[in-house]
PDB file of C-alpha atoms in Angstrom:
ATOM      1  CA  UNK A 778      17.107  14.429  -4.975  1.00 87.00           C
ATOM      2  CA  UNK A 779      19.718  13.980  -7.626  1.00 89.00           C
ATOM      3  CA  UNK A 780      21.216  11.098  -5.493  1.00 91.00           C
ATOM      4  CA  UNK A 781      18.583   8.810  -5.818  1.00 92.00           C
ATOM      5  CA  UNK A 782      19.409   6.875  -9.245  1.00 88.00           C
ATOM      6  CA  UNK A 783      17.576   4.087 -10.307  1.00 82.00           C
ATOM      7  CA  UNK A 784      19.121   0.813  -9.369  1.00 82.00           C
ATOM      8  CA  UNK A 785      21.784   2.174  -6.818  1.00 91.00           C
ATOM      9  CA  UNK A 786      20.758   2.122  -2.933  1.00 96.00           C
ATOM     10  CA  UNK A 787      21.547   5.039  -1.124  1.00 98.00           C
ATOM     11  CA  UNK A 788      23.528   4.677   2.199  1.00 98.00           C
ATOM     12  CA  UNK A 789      22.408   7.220   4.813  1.00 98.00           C
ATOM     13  CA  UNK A 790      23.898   7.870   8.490  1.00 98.00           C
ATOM     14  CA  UNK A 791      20.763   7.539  10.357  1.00 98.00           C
ATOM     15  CA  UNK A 792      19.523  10.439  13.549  1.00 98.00           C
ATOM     16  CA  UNK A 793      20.929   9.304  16.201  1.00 97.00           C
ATOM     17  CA  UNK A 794      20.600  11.443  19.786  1.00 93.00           C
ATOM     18  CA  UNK A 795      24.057  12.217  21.046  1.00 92.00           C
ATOM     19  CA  UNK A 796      25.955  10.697  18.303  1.00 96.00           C
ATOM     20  CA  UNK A 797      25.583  11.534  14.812  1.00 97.00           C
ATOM     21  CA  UNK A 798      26.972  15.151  15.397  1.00 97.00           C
ATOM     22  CA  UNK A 799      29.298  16.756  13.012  1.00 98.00           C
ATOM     23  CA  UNK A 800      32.330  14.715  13.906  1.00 98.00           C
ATOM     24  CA  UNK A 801      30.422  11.589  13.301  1.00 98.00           C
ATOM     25  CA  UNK A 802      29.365  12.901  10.507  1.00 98.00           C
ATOM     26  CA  UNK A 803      32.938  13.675   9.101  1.00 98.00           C
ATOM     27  CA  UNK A 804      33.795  10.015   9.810  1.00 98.00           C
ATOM     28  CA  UNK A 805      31.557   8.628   7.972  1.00 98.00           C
ATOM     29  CA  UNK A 806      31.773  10.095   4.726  1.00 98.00           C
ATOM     30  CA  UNK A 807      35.338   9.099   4.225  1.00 98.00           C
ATOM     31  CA  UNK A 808      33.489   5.757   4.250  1.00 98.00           C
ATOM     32  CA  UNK A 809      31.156   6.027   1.639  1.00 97.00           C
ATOM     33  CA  UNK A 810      28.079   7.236   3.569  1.00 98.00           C
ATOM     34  CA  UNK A 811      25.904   9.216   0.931  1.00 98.00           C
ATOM     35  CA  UNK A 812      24.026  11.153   3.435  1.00 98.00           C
ATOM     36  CA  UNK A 813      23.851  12.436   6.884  1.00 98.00           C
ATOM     37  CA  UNK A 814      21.747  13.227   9.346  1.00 98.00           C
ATOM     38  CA  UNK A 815      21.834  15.180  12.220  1.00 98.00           C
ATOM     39  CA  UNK A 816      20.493  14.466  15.466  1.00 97.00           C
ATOM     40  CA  UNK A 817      16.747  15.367  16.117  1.00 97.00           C
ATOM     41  CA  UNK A 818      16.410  18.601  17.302  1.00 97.00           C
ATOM     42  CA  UNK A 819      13.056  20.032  19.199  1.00 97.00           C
ATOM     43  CA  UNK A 820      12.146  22.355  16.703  1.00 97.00           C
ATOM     44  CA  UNK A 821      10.299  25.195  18.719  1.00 96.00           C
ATOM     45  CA  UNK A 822      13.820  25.332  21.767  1.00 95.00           C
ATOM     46  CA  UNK A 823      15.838  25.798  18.343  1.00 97.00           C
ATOM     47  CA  UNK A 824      13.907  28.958  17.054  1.00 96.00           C
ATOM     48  CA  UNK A 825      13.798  30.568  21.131  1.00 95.00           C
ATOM     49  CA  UNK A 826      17.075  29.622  22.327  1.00 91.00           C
ATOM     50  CA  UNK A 827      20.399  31.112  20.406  1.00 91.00           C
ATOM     51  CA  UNK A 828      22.111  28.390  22.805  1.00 89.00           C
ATOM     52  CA  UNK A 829      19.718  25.690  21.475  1.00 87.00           C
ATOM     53  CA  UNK A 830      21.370  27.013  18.150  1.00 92.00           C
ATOM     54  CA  UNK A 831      24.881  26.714  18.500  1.00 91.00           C
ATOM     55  CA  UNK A 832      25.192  23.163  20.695  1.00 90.00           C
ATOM     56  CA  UNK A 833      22.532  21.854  18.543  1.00 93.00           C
ATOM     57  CA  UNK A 834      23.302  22.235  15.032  1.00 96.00           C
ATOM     58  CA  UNK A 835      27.288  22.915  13.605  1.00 96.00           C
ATOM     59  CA  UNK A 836      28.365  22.187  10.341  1.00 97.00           C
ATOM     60  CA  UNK A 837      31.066  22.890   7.526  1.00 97.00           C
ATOM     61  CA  UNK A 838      31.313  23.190   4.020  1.00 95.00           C
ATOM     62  CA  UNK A 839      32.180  19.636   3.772  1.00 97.00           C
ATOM     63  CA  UNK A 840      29.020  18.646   6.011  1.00 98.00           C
ATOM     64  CA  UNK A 841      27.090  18.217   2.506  1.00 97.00           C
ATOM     65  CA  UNK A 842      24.454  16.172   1.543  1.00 98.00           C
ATOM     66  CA  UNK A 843      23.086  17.099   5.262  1.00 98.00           C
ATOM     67  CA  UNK A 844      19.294  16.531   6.647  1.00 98.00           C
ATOM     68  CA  UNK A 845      18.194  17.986   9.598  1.00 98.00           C
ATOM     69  CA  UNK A 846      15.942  16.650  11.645  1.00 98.00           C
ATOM     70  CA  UNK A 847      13.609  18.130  13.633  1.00 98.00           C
ATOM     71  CA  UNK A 848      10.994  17.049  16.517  1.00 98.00           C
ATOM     72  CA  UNK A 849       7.826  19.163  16.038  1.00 98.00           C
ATOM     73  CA  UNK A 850       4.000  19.535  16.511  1.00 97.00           C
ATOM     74  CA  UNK A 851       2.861  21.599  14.627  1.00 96.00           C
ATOM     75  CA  UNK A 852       3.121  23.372  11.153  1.00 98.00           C
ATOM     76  CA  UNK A 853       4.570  26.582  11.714  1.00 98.00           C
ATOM     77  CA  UNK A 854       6.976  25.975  14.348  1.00 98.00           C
ATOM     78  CA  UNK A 855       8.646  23.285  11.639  1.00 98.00           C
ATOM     79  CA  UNK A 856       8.577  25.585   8.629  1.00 98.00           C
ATOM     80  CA  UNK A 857      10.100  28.194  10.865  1.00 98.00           C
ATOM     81  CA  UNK A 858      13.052  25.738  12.060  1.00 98.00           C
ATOM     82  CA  UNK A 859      13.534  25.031   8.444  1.00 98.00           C
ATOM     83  CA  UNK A 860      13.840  28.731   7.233  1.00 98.00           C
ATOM     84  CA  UNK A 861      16.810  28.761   9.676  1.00 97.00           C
ATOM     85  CA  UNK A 862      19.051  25.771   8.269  1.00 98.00           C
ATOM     86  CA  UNK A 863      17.831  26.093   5.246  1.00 98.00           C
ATOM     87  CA  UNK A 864      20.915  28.069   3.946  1.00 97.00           C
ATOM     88  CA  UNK A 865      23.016  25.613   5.528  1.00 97.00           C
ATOM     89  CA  UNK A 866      21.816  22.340   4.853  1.00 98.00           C
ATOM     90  CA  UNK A 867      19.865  20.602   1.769  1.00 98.00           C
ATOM     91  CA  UNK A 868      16.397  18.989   3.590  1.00 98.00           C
ATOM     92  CA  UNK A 869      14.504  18.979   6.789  1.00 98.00           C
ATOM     93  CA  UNK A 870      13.372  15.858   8.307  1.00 98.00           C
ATOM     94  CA  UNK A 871      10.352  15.499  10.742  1.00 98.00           C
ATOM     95  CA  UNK A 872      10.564  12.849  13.254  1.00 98.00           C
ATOM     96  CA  UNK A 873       7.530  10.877  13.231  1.00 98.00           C
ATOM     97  CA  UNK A 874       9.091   7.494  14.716  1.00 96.00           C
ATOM     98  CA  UNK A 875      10.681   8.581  17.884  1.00 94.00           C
ATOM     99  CA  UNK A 876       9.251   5.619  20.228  1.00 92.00           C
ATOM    100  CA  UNK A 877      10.549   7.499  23.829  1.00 92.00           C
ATOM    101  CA  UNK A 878       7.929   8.562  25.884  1.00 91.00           C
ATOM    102  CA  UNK A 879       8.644  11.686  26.723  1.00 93.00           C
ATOM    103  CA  UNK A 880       8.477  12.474  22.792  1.00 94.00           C
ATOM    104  CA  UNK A 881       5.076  11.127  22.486  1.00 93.00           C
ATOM    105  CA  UNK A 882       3.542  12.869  25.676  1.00 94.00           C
ATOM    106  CA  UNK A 883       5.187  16.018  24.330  1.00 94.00           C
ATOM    107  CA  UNK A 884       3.350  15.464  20.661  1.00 94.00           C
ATOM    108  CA  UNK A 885       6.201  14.430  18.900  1.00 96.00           C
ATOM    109  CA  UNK A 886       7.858  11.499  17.115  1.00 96.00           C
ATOM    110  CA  UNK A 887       5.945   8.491  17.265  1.00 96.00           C
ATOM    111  CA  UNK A 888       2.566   9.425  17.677  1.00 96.00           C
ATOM    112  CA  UNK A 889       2.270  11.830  14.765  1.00 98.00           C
ATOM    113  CA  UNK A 890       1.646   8.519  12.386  1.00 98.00           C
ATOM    114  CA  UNK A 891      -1.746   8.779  14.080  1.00 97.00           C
ATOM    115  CA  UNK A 892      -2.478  12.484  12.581  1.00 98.00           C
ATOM    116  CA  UNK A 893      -1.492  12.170   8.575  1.00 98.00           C
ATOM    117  CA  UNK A 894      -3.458  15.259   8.208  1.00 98.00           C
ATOM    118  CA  UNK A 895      -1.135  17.484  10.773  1.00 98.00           C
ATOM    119  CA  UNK A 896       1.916  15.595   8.940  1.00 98.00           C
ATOM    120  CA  UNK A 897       0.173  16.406   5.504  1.00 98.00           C
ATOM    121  CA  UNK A 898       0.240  20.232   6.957  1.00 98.00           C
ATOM    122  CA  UNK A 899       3.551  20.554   8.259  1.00 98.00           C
ATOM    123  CA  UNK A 900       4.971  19.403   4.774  1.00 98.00           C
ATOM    124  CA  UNK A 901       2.672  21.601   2.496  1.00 98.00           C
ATOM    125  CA  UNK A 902       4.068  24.616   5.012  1.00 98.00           C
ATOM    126  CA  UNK A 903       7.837  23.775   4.758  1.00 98.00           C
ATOM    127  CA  UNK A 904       7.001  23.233   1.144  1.00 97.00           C
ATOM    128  CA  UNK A 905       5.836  26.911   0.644  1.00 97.00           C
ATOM    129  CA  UNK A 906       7.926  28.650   3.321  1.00 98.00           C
ATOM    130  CA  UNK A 907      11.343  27.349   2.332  1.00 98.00           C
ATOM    131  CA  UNK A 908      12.453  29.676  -0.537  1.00 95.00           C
ATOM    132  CA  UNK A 909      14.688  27.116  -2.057  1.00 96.00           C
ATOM    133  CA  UNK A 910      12.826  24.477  -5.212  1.00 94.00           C
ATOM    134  CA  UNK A 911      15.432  21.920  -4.671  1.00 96.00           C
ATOM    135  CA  UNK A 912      14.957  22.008  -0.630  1.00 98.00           C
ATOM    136  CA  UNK A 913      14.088  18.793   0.537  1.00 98.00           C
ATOM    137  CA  UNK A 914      11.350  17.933   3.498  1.00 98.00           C
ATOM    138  CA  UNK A 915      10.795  13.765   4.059  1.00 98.00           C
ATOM    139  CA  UNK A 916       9.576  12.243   6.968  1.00 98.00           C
ATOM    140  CA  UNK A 917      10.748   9.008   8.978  1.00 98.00           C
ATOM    141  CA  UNK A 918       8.138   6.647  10.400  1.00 98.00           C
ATOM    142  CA  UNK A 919       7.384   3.819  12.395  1.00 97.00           C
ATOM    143  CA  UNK A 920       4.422   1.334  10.840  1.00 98.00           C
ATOM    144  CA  UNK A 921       1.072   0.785  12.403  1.00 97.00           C
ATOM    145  CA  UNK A 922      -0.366  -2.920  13.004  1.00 96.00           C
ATOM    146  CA  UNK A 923      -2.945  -2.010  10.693  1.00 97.00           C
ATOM    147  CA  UNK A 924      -0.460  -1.232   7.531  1.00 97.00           C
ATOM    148  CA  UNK A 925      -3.661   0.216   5.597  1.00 97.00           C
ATOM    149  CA  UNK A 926      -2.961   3.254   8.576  1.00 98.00           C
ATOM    150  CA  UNK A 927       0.521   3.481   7.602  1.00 98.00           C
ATOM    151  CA  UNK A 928      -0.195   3.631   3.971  1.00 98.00           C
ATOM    152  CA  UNK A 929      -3.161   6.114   3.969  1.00 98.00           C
ATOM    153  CA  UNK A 930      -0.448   8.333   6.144  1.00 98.00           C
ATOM    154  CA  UNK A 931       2.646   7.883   3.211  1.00 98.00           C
ATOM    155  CA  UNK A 932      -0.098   8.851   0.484  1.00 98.00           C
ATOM    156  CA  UNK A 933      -1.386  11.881   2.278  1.00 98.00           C
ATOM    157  CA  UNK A 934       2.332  12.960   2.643  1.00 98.00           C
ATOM    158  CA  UNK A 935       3.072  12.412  -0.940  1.00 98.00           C
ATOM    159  CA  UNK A 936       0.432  14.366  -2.228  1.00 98.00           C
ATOM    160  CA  UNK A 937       1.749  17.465   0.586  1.00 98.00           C
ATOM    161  CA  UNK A 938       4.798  16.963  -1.644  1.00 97.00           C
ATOM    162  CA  UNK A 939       7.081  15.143   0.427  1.00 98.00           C
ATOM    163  CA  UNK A 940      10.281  14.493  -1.048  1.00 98.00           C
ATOM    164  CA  UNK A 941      10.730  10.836   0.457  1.00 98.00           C
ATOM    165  CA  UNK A 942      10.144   8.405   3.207  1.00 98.00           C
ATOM    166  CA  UNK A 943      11.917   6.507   5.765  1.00 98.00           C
ATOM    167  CA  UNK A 944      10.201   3.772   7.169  1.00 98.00           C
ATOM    168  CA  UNK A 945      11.880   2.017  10.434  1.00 98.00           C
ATOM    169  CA  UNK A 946      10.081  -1.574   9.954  1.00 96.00           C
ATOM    170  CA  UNK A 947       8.868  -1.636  13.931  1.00 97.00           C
ATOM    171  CA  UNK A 948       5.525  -0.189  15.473  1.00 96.00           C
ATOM    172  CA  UNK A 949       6.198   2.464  17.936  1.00 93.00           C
ATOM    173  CA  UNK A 950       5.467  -0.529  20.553  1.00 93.00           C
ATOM    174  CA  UNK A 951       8.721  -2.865  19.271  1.00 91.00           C
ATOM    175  CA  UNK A 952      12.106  -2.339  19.843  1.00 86.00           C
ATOM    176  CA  UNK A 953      14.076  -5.421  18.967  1.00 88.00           C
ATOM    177  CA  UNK A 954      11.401  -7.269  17.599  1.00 94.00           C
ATOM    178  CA  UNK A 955      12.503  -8.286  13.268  1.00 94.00           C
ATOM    179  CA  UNK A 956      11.818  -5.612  10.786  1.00 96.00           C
ATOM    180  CA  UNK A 957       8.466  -6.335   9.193  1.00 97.00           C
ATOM    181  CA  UNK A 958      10.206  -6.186   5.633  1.00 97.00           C
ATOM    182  CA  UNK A 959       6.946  -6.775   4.572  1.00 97.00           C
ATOM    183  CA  UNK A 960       5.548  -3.600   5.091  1.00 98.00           C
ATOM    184  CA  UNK A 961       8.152  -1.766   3.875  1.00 98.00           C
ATOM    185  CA  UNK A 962       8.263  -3.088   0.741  1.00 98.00           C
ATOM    186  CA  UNK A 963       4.195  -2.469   0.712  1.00 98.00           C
ATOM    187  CA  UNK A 964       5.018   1.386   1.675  1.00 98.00           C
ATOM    188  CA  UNK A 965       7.231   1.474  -1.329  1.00 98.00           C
ATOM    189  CA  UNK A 966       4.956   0.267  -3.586  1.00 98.00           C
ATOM    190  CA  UNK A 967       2.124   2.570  -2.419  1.00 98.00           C
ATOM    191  CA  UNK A 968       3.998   5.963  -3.396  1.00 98.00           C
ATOM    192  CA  UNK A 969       5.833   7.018  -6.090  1.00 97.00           C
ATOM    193  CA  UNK A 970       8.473   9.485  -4.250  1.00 98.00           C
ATOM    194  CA  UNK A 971      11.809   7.462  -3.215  1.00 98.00           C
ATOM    195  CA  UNK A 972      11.552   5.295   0.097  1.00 98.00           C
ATOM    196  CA  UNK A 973      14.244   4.318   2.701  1.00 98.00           C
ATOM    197  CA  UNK A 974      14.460   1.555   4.964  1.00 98.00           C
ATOM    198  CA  UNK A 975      15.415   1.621   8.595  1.00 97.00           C
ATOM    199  CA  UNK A 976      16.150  -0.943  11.018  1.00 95.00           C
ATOM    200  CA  UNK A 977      18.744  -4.254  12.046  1.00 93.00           C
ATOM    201  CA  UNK A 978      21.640  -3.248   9.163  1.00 96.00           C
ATOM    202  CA  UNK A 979      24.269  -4.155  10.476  1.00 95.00           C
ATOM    203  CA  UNK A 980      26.720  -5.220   7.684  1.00 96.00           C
ATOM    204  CA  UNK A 981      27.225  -4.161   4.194  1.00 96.00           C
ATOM    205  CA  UNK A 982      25.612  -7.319   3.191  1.00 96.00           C
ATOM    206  CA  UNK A 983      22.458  -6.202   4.994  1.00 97.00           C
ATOM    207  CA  UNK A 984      22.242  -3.754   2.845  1.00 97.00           C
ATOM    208  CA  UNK A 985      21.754  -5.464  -0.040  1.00 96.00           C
ATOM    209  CA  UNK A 986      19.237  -8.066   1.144  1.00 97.00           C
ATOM    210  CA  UNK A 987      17.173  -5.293   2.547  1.00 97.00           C
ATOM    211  CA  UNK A 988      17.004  -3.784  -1.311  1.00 96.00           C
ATOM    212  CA  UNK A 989      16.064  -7.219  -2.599  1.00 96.00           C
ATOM    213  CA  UNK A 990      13.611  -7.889   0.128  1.00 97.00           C
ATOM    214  CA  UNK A 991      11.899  -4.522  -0.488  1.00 97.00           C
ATOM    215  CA  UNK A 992      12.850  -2.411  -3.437  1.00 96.00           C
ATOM    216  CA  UNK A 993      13.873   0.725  -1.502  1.00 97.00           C
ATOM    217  CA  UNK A 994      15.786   3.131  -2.584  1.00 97.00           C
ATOM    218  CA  UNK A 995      18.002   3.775   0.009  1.00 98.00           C
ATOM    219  CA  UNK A 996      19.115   2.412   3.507  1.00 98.00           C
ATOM    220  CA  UNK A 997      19.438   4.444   6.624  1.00 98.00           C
ATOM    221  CA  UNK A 998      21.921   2.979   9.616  1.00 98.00           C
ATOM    222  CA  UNK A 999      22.043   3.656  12.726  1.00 97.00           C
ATOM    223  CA  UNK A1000      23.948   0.861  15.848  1.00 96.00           C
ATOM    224  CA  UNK A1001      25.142  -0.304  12.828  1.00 97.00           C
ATOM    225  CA  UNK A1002      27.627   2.179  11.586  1.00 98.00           C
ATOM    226  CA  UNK A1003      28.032   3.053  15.646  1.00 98.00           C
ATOM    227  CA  UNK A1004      29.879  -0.240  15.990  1.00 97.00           C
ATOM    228  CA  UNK A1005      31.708   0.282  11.873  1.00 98.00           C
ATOM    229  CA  UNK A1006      31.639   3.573  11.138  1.00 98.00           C
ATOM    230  CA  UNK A1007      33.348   2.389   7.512  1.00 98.00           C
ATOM    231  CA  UNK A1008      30.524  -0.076   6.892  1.00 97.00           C
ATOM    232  CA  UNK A1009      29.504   1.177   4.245  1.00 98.00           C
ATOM    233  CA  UNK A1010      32.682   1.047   2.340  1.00 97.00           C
ATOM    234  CA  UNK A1011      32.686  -2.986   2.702  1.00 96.00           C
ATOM    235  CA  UNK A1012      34.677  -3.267   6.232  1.00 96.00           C
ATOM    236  CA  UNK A1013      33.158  -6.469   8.250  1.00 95.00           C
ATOM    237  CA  UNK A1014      34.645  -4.739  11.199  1.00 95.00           C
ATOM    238  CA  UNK A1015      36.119  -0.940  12.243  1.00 96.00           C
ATOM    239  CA  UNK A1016      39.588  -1.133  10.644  1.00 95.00           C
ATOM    240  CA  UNK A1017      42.313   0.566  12.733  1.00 93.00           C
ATOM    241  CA  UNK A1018      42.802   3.398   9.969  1.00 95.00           C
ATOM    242  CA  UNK A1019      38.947   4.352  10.698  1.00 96.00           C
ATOM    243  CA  UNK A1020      40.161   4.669  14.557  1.00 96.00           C
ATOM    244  CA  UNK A1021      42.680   6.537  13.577  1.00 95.00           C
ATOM    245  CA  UNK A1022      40.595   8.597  11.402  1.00 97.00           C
ATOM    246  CA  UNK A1023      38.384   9.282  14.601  1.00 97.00           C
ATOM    247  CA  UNK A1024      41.346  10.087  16.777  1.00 97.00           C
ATOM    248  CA  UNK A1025      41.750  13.223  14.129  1.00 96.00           C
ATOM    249  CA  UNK A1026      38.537  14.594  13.361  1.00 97.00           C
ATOM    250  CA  UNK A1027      37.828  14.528  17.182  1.00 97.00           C
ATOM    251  CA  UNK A1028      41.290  16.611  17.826  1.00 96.00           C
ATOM    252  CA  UNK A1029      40.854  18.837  15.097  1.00 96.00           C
ATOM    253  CA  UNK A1030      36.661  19.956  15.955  1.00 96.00           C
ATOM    254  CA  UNK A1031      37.369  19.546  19.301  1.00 95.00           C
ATOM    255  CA  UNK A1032      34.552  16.937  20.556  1.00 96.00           C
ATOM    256  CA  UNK A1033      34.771  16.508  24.135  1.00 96.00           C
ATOM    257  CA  UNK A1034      36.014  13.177  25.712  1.00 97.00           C
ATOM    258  CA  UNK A1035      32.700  11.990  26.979  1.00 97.00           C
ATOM    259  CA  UNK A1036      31.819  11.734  22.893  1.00 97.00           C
ATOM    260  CA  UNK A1037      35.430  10.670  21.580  1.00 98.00           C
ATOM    261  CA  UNK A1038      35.452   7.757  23.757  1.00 98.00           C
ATOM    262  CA  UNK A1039      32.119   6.826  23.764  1.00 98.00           C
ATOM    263  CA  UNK A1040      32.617   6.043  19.920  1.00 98.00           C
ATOM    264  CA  UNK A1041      35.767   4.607  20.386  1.00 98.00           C
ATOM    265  CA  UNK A1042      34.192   2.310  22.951  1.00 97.00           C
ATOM    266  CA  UNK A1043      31.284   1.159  19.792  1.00 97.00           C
ATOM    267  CA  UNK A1044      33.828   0.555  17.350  1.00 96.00           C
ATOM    268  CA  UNK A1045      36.256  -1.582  18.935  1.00 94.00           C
ATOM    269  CA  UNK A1046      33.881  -3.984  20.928  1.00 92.00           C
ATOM    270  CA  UNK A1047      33.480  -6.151  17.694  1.00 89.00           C
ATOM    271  CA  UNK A1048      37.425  -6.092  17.634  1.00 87.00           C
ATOM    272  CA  UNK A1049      39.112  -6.043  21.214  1.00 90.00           C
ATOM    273  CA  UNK A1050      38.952  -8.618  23.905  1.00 91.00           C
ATOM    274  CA  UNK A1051      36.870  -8.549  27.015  1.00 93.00           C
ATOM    275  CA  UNK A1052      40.297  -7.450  29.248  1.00 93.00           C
ATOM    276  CA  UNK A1053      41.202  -5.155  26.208  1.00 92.00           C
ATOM    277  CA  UNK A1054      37.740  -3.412  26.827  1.00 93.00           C
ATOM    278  CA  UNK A1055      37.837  -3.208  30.546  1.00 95.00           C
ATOM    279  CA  UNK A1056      40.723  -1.551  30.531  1.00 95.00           C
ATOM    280  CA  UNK A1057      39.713   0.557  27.541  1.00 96.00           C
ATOM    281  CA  UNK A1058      36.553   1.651  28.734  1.00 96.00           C
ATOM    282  CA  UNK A1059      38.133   2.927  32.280  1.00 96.00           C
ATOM    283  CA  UNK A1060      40.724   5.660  30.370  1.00 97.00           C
ATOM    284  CA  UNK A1061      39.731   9.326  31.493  1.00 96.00           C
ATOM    285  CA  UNK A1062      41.594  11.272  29.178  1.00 97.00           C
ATOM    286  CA  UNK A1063      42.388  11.908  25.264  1.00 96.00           C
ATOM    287  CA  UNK A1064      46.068  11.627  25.710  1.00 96.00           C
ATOM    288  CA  UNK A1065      45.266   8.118  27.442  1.00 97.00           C
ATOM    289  CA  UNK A1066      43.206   6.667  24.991  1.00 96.00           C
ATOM    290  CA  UNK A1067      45.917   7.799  22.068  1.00 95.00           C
ATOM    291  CA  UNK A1068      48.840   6.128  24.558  1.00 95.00           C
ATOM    292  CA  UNK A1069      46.697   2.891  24.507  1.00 95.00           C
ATOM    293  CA  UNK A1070      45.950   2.990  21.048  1.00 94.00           C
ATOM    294  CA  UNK A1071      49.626   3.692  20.044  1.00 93.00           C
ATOM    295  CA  UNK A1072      50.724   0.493  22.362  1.00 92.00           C
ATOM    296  CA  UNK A1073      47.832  -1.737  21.932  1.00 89.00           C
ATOM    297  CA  UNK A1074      47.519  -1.405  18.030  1.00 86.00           C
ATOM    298  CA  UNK A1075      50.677   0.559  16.982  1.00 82.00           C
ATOM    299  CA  UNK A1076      50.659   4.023  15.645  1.00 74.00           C
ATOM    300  CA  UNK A1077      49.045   5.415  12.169  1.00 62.00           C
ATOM    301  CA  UNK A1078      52.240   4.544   9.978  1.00 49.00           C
ATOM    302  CA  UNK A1079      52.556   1.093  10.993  1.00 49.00           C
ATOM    303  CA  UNK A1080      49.278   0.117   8.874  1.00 45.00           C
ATOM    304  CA  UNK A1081      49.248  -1.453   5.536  1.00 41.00           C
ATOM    305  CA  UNK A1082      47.953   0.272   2.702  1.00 36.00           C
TER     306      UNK A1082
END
């Protein structure tokens, strides 16, 4: 909580399934990324499965401010997940804007805006289970079409003790529709505890007219720092050092090659050519992508300080 200063924005890696996993997570915060998240994680396989554990949830010392987000539905099963990471991380996050369907139908992300008092619950029982005063335990939501809903749900929260909120400026039924700035800047005038925005950042400069448009304290990224992973540090697009940068942190933790290309294949579509990413995208191998990237772009030392 000591991050959020008045008049500075936080910039926060955003959940993201698959992809903002500890090597992600390294990347970023040679970029100026404030804090991470990790990917949700179904709360109740995490406490049964020691497998669930380990592919789930890594980290280092470095891995710091971290959030952990969880999928839950009810109370205990959350407070329990957070008694786990608790010694390794510095908040718990419960998904409440997960749109998929299989979430919903399962009780989890999305349609938990409709049940502030099971939200209200789980937060009062991380709240007294979690032996740690400085612990954190926020939530990040979607908005209803009747914003008095999503209000009446960030109030009930608040008085649980909810450290803050992220809204994602969509109803659970939009997906590229614009962010209702509106309503997020309605949210953050409803509560007193910090509030971040989610949704369509996709430069630096978004982040800025997001704060003006809605007096958040923070902004949470997701596609967005996909596609720059050193957004937040002013790049307009992924400079070849960040590649680099990507190329060594996946070597060193060992991230398998579906992962380390995958990113590779975000961050230079904004800065390659259509042939460039054909041929790109069809490598099978680590040593081939580091052979292309060597001839294609030239090698670490060739870049200008």
């Amino acid at each position: 909580m000591d991050l959020f200063e008045k008049g500075k924005v936080l910039k926060i890696c955003a959940p993201m399934v698959r992809y903002s996993k500890l090597a992600f997570r390294s990347l970023v915060r040679k970029y100026h990324c404030d804090v991470c998240f990790t990917p949700m994680i179904v709360a109740s396989d995490f406490i049964r499965s020691t497998k669930a554990r380990d592919s789930e949830f890594t980290t280092n010392q470095q891995d710091r401010p971290l959030i952990v987000q969880f999928a839950a539905n009810d109370a205990q099963t959350l407070a329990d997940a957070a008694c786990i990471v608790a010694p390794f991380s510095d908040g718990v996050d419960l998904n409440c804007g997960c749109p998929q369907r299989w979430a919903m139908s399962a009780g989890y992300g999305a349609c938990l805006i409709n049940k502030p008092e099971l939200v209200k619950d789980m937060v009062t029982h991380v709240r007294n289970q979690v032996n740690n005063p400085n612990y954190t335990v926020s939530i990040k939501i979607r908005i209803h079409k009747d914003l008095r809903r999503t209000v009446d749900l960030c109030q009930k929260a608040e008085s649980a003790g909810v450290s803050w909120i992220t809204v994602h400026g969509r109803t659970s039924e939009e997906r590229h529709q614009p962010v209702h700035y509106d309503a997020i800047k309605m949210i953050k005038d409803s509560v007193s505890v910090p509030v971040i925005a989610n949704g369509d950042v996709k430069y630096l400069r978004d982040v800025q007219s997001t704060y003006q448009l809605t007096g958040v304290d923070g902004v949470m990224v997701a596609r967005g720092l996909l596609a720059n992973p050193a957004m937040f540090a002013g790049f307009e697009d992924t400079p070849l050092k960040c590649i680099w940068d990507w190329v060594d942190i996946s070597i060193e933790q060992g991230t398998p090659f579906t992962c380390f290309h995958r990113h590779l294949i975000y961050m230079m579509e904004r800065v390659s050519s259509q042939p460039e990413r054909k041929i790109f995208n069809s490598l099978s191998s680590t040593s081939a992508v580091i052979d292309y990237l060597q001839k294609t772009y030239g090698p670490i030392h060739d870049l200008e300080t």
